[in-house]
Short mmCIF file of C-alpha atoms in Angstrom, two decimals:
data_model
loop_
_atom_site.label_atom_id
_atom_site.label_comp_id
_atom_site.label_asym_id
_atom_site.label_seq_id
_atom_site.Cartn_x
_atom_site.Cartn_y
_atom_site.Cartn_z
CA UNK Q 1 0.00 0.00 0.00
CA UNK Q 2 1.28 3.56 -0.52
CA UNK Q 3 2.67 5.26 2.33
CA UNK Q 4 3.97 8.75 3.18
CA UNK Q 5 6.49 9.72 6.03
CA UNK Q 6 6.97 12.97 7.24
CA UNK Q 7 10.44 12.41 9.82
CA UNK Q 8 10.15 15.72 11.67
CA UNK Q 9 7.07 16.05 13.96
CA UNK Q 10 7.78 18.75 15.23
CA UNK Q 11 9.96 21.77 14.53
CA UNK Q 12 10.91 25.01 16.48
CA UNK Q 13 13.30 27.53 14.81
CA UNK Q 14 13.60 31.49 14.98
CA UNK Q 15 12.92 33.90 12.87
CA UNK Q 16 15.16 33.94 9.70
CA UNK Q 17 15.99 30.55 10.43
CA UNK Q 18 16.51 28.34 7.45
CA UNK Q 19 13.69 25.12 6.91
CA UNK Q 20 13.52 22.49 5.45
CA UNK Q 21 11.03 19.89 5.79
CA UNK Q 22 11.58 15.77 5.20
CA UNK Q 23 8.80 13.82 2.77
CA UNK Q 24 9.25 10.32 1.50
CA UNK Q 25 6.39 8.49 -0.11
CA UNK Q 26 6.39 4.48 -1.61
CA UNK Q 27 5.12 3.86 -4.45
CA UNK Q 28 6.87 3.21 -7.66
CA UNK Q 29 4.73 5.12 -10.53
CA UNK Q 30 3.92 8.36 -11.32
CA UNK Q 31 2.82 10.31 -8.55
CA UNK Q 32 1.24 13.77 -7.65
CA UNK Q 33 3.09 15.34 -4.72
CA UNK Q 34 1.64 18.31 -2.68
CA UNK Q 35 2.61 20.07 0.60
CA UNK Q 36 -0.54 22.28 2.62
CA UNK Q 37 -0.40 23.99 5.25
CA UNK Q 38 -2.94 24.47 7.97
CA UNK Q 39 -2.59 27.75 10.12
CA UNK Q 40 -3.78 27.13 14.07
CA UNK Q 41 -8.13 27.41 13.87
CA UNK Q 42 -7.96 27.09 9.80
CA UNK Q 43 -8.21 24.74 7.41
CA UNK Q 44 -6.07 23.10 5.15
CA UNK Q 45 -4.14 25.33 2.28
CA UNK Q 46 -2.61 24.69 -0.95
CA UNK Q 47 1.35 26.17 -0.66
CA UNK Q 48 2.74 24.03 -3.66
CA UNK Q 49 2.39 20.62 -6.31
CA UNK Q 50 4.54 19.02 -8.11
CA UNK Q 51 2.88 17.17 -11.41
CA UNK Q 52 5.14 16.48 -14.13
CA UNK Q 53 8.12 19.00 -15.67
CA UNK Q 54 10.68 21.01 -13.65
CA UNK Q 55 11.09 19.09 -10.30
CA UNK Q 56 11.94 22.12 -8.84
CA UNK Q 57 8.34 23.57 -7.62
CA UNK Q 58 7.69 27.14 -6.18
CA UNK Q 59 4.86 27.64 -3.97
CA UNK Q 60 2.91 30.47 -2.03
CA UNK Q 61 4.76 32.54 0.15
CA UNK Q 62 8.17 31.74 -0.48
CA UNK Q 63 8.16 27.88 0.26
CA UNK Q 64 9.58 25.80 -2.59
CA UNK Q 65 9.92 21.88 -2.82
CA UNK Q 66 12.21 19.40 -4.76
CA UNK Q 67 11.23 16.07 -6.06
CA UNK Q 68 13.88 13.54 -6.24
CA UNK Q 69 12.40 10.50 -7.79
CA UNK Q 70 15.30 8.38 -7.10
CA UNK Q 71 14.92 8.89 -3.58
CA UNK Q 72 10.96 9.23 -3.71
CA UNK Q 73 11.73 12.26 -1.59
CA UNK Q 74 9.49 15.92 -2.16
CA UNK Q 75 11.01 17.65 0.29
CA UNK Q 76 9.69 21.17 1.41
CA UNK Q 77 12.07 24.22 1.87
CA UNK Q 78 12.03 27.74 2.79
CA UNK Q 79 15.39 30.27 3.81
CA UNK Q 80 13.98 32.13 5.88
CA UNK Q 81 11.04 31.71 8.20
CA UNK Q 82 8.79 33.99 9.41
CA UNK Q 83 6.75 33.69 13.14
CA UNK Q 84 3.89 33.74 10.67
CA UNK Q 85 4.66 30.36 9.17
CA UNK Q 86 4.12 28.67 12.41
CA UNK Q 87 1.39 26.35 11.49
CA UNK Q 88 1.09 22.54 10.68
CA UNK Q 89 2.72 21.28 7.05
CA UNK Q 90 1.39 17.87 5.73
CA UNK Q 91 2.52 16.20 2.45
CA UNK Q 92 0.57 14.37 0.12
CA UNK Q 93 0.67 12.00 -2.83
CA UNK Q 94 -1.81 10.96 -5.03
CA UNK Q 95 -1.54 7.87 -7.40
CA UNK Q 96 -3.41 6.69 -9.91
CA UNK Q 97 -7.03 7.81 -8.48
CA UNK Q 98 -8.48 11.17 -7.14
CA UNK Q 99 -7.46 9.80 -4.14
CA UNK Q 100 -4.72 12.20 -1.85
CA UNK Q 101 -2.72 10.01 1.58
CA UNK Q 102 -1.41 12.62 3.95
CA UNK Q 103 1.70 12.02 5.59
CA UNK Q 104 1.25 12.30 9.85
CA UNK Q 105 2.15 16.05 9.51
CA UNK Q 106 4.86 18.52 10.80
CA UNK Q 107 4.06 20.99 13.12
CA UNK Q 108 6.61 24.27 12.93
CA UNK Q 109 7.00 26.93 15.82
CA UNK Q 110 8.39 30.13 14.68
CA UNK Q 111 9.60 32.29 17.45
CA UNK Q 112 10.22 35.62 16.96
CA UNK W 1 -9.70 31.27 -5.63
CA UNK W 2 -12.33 27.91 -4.84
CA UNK W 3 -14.29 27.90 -1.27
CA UNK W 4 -15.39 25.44 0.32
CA UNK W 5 -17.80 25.11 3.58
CA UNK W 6 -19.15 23.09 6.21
CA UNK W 7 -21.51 23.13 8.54
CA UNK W 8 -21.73 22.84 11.14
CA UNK W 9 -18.24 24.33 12.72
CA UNK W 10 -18.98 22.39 15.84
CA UNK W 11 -21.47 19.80 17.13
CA UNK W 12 -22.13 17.79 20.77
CA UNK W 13 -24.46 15.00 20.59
CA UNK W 14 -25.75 12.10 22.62
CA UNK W 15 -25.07 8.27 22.21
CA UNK W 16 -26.92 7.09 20.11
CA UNK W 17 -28.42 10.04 18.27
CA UNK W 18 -27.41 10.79 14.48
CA UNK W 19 -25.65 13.92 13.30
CA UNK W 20 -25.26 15.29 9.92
CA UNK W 21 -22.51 17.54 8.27
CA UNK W 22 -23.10 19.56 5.69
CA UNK W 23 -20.09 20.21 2.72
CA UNK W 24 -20.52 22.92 0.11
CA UNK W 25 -18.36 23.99 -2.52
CA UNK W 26 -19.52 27.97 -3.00
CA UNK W 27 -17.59 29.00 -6.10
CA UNK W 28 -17.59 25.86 -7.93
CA UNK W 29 -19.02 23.11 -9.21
CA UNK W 30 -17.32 19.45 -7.48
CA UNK W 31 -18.55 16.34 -9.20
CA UNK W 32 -16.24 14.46 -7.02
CA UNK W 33 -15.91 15.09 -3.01
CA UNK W 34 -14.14 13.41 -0.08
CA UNK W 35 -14.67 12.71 3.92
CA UNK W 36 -11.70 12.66 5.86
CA UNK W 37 -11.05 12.00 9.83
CA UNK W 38 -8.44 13.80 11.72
CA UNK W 39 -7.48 12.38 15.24
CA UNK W 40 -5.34 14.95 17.63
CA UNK W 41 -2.42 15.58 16.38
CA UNK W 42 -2.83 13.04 13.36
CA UNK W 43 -2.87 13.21 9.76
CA UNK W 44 -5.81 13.06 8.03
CA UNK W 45 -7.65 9.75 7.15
CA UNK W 46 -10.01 9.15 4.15
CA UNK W 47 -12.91 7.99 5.22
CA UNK W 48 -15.06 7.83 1.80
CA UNK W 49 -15.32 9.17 -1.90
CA UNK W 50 -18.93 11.15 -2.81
CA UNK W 51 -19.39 11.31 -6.55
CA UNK W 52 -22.33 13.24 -7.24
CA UNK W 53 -25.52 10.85 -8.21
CA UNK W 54 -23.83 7.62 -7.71
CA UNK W 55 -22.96 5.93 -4.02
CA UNK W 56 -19.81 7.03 -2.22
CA UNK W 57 -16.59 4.63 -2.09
CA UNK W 58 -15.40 4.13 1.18
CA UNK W 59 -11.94 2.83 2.38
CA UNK W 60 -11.00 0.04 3.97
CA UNK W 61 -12.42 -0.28 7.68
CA UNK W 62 -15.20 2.44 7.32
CA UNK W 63 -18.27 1.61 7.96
CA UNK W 64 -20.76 2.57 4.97
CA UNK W 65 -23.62 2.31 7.26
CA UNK W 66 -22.48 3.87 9.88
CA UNK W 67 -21.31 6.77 7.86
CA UNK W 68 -23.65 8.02 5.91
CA UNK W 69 -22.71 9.88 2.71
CA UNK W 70 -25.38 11.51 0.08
CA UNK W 71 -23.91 13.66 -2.62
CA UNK W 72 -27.07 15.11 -4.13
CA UNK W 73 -26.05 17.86 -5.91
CA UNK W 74 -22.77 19.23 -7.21
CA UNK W 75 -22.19 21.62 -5.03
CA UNK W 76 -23.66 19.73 -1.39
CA UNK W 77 -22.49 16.28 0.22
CA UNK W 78 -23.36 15.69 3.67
CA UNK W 79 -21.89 13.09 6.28
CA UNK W 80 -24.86 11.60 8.87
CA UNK W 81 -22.69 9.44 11.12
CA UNK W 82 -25.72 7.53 12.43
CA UNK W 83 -25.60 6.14 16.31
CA UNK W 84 -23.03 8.19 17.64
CA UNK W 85 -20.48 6.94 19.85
CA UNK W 86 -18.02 8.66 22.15
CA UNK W 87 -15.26 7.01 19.58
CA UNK W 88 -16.44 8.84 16.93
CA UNK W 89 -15.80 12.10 18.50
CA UNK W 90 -13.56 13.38 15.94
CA UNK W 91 -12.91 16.38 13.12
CA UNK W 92 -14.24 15.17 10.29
CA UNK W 93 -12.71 17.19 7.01
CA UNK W 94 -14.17 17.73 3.60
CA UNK W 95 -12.76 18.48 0.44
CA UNK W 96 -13.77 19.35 -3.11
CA UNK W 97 -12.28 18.37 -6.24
CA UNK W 98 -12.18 21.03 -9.01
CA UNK W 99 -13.33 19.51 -12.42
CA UNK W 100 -10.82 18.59 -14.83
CA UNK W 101 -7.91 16.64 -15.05
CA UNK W 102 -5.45 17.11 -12.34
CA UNK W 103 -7.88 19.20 -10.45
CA UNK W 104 -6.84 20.29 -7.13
CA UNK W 105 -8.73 19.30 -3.79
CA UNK W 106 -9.90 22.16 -1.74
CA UNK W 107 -10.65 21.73 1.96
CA UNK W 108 -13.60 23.08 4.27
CA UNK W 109 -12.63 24.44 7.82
CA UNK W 110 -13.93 20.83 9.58
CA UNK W 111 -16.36 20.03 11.72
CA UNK W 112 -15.73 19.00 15.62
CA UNK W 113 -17.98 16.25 17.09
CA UNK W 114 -18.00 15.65 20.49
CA UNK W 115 -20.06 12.81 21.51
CA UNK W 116 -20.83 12.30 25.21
#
């Protein structure tokens, strides 16, 4: 069955403080990668999605991600983190069907 | 850019009563919507695919008649989880699909049941 791992539960950096967030998934065909975010009391948000082309993806808000396929990694960065990007960050791959599996999430504290 | 509700925000119930949950793309029409579950500080779980005019799929382990899904328009599914239990106290999650291929999911803002 497809799986997807996020390794860091839980994050704390300050300010200005470079991120970068771990995703692997398992499954061997072509996949549909995605990161959201959901701020505290909101619901979930697009920031980025890899599909096919450039595996170098640019999001919302200055997060980017990078798909390595021969390490089935779509790993999320950012430089420079802001308190405002303390939230909760959960990857997820879709295969084959309309179908999206979440990875357990990553929750980030920003202190200023 | 695509909205999507649900209502209620927050419900407490009884054992044993039934509660409904209203999802509603606003902006859009979603031939295709999903029911997820999200335990504390837990990803989310699908619980069930609602394809407008046809019966929802459901995953593994979900109980189709305990959960209740009726997707009878395109913009409205609802969730009746039928003979509540304290274990299905939960935050149950929508999302929409935007027609088209490669169409994007969009989520609503959940709905917290409590039952006691």
């Amino acid at each position: 069955a497809q799986s997807v791992s996020q390794h860091n539960h839980h994050v704390i950096l300050s300010e200005a403080a470079s991120l970068e967030l771990g995703c692997n998934y398992s499954y061997g065909g072509t996949v549909n990668l995605f990161w959201y975010v959901q701020y505290p009391g909101q619901h979930l948000q697009l920031l980025l999605k890899y599909f096919s082309g450039d595996p170098l993806v640019k999001g919302i808000k200055g997060f980017e991600a990078e798909f390595i396929k021969s390490k089935f990694s779509f790993n999320l960065r950012k430089p420079s983190v802001q308190w405002s990007d303390t939230a909760e960050y959960f990857c997820a791959v879709r295969v084959n069907t309309d179908k999206l599996i979440f990875g357990t999430g990553t929750r980030l504290q920003v202190f200023p | 850019g695509a909205v999507v509700s649900q209502h209620p925000s927050r419900v407490i119930c009884k054992s044993g009563t039934s509660v409904k949950i209203e999802c509603r793309s606003l902006d859009f029409q979603a031939t295709t919507m999903f029911w997820y579950r999200q335990f504390p500080k837990q990803s989310l779980m699908l619980m069930a695919t609602s394809n407008e005019g046809s019966k929802a799929t459901y995953e593994q382990g979900v109980e189709k008649d305990k959960f209740l899904i009726n997707h009878a328009s395109l913009t409205l599914s609802t969730l009746t989880v039928t003979s509540a239990h304290p274990e299905d106290s939960s935050f149950y999650i929508c999302s929409a699909r935007v027609p088209g291929l490669g169409g994007e999911q969009y989520f609503g803002p959940g709905t917290r049941l409590t039952v006691t």
